[in-house]
Short mmCIF file of C-alpha atoms and ligand atoms in Angstrom, two decimals:
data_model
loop_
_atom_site.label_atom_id
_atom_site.label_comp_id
_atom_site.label_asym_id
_atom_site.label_seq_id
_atom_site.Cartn_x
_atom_site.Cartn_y
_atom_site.Cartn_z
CA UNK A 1 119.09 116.69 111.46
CA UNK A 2 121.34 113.38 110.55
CA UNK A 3 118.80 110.31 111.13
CA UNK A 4 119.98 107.02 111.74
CA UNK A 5 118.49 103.52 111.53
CA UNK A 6 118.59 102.27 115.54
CA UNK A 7 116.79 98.99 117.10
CA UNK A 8 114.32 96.11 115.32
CA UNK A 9 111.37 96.92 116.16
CA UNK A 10 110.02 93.64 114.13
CA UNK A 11 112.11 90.62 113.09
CA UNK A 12 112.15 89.29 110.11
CA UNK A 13 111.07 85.98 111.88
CA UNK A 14 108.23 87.59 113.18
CA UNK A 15 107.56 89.19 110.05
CA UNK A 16 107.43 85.77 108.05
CA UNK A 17 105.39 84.50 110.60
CA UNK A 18 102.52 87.04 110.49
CA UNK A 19 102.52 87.41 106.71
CA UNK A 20 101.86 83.63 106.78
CA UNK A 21 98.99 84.03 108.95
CA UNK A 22 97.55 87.44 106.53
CA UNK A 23 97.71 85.38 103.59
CA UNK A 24 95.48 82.82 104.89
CA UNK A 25 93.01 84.40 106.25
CA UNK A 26 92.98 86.82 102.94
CA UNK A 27 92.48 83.75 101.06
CA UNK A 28 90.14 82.55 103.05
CA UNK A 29 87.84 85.60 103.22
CA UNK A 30 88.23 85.58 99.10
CA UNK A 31 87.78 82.06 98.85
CA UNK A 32 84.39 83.08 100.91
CA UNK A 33 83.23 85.88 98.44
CA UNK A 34 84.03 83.38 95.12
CA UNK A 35 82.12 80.39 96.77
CA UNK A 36 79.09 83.02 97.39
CA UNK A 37 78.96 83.75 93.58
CA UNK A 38 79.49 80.46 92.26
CA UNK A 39 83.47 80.48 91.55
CA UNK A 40 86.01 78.10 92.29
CA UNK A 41 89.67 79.61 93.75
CA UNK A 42 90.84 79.18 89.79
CA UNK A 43 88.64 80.88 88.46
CA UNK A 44 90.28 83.79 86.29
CA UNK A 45 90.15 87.46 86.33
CA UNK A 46 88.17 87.39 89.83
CA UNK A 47 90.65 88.78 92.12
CA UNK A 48 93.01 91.93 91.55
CA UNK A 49 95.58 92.85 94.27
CA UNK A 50 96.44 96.80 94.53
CA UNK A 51 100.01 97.23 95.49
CA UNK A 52 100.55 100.74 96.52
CA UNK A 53 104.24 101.45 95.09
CA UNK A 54 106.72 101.84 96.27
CA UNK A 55 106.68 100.70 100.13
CA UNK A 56 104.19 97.66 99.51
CA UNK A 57 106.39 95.73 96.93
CA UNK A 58 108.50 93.45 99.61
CA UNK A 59 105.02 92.75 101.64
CA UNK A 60 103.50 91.90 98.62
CA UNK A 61 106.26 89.64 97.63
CA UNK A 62 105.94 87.59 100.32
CA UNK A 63 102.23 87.77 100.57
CA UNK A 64 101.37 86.63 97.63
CA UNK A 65 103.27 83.70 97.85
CA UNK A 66 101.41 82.33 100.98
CA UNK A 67 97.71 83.03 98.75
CA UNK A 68 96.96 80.15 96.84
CA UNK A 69 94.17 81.80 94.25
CA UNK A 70 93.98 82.84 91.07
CA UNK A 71 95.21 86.48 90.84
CA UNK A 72 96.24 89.28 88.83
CA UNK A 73 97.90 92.82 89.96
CA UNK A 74 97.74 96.26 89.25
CA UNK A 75 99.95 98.92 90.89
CA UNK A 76 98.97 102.08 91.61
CA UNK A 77 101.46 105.23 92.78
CA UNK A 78 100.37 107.62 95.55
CA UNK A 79 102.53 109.94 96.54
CA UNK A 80 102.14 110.69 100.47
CA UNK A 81 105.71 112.37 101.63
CA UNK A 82 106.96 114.92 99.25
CA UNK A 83 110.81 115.15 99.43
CA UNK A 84 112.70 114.46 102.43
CA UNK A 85 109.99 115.32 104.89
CA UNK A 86 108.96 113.00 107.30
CA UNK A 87 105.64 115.32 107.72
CA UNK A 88 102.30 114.13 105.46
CA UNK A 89 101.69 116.65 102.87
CA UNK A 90 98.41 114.61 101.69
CA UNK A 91 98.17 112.10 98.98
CA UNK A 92 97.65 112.63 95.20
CA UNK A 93 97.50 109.93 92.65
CA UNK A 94 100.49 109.66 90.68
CA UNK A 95 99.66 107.14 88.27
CA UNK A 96 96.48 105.80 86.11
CA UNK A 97 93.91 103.99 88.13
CA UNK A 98 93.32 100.56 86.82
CA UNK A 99 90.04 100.58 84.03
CA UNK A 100 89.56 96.82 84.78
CA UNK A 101 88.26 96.94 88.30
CA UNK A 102 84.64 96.66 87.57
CA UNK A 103 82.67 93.46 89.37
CA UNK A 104 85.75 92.15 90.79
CA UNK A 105 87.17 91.12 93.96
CA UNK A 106 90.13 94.10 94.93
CA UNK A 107 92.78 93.90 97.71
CA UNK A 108 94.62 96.77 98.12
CA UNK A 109 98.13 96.19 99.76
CA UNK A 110 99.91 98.53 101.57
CA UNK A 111 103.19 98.78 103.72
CA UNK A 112 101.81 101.19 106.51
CA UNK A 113 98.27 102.91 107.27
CA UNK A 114 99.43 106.44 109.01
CA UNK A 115 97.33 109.46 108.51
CA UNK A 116 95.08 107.74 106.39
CA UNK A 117 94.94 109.79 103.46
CA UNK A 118 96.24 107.61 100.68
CA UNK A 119 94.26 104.85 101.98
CA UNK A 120 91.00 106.70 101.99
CA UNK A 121 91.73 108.57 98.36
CA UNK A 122 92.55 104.77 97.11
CA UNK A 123 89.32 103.58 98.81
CA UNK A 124 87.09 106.23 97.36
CA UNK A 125 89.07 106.31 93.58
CA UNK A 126 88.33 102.34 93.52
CA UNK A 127 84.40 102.18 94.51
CA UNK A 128 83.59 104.45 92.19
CA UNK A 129 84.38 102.03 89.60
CA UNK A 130 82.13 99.55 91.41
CA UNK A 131 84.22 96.50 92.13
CA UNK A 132 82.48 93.22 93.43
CA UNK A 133 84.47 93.68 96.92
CA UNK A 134 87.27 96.09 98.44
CA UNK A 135 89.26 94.93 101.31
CA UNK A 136 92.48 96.87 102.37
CA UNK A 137 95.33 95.18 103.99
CA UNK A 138 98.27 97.03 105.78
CA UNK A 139 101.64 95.09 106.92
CA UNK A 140 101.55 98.11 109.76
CA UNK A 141 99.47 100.71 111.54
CA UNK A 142 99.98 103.40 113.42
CA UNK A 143 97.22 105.53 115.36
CA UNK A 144 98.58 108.47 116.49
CA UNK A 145 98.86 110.57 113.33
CA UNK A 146 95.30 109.53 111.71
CA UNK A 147 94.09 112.90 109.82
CA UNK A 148 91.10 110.42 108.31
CA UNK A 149 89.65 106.41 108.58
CA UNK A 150 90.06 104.05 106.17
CA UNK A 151 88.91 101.07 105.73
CA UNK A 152 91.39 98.49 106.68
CA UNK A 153 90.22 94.85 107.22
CA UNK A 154 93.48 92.98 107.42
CA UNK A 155 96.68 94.46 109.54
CA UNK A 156 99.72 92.49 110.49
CA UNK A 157 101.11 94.82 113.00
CA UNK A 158 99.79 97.42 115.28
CA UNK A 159 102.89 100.03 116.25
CA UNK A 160 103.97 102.81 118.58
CA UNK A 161 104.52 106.19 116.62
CA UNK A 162 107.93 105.96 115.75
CA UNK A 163 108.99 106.02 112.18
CA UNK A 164 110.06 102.83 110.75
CA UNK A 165 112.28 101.74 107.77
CA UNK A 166 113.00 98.55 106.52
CA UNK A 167 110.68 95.54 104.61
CA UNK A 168 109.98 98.18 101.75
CA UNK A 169 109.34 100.96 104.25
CA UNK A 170 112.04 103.73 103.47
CA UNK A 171 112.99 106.75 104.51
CA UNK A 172 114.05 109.39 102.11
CA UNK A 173 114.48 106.68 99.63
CA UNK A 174 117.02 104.81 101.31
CA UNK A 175 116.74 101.57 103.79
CA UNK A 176 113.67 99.56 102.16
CA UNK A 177 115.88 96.26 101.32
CA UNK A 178 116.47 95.94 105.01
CA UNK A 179 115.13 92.77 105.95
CA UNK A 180 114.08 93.33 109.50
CA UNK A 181 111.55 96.67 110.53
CA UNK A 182 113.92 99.29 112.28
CA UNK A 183 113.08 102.36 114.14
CA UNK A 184 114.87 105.15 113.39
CA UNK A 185 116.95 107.42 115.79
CA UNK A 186 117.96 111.36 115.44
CA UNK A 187 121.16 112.10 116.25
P1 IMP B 201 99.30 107.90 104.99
O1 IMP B 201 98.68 108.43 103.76
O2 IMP B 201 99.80 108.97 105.90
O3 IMP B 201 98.52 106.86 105.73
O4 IMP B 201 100.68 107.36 104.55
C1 IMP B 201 100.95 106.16 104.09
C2 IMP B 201 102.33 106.18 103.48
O5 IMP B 201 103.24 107.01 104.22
C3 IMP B 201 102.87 104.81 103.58
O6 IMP B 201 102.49 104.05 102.45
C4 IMP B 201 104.36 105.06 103.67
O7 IMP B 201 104.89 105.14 102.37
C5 IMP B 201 104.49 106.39 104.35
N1 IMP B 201 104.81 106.22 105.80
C6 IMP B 201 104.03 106.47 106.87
N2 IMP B 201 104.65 106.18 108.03
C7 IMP B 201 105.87 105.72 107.67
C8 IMP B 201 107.01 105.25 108.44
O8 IMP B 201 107.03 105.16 109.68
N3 IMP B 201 108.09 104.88 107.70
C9 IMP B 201 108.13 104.93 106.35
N4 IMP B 201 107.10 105.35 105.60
C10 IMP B 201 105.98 105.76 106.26
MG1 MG B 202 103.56 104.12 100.59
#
């Protein structure tokens, strides 16, 4: 089965627009949780963003830039589709989990939250190092394949079940510097 990339599904103005709006009200909700312990939004080592790699890197470009706090980041692996497959096989951590967590503020970013299951392995993983707060955000969700919940506070998009490439989101490797979100066609 040949796949092809077919419509936009989201524009890359619509995109911009919506990451905008995420990274204020992530900043805001942080900017909460410092002001409750006594920090100021430059205070160091506070807040630690998550990047799950590889499909979160062109969200978290753009997100970061709207998120006006002192930050640092720490990317994590998961691997979620094995091969070519379009069909969840599970997730399994495929790199070290940050040691540096501990009594901070964490954001984990990710491009898309499908079954669930790297989501709620991340989730788990990170409070048992006992950070100060966890919040999950997700450019995209979808609903129809969930195998478990997560957690996920912040979402820019909710989507039909297609699959989707494009704004980091790949398939098979290929069609993550695509600047719009596509849905993909079989033909
Ligand atoms: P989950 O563990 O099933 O929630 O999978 C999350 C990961 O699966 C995402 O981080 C993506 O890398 C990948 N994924 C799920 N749906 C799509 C899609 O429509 N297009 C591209 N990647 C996807
Ligand atoms: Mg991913």
């Amino acid at each position: 089965m040949i796949r092809g990339v077919s419509e936009v599904l989201i524009s890359r103005d619509s995109i911009a627009e919506r990451v905008r709006e995420l990274g204020a009200e992530l900043s805001e909700t942080l900017r909460t949780e410092l002001e409750k312990e006594g920090s100021t939004p430059d205070a160091p080592d506070r807040i630690v963003l998550i990047p799950v790699l590889t499909g979160a890197i062109v969200f978290l470009a753009d997100l970061i830039r709207q998120m006006p706090l002192a930050m640092s980041m720490r990317m994590v692996s998961v691997q979620s589709y094995p091969g070519a497959t379009t069909e969840s096989k599970g997730a399994m951590l495929r790199s070290a989990l940050p040691d540096d967590l501990t009594g901070r503020h964490v954001v984990i970013v990710d491009d898309i939250y499908d079954t669930g299951q790297t989501l709620s392995l991340l989730q788990k993983l990170i409070r048992e190092l006992s950070p100060a707060s966890l919040r999950t955000c997700v450019l995209l969700r979808k609903e129809a394949r969930r195998i478990v919940e997560a957690d996920v506070e912040h979402v820019g998009f909710d989507i039909p079940d297609a699959f989707v490439v494009g704004y980091g989101l790949d398939y098979n490797g290929h069609y993550r510097n695509l600047p719009d979100i596509m849905t993909m066609s079989e033909d």
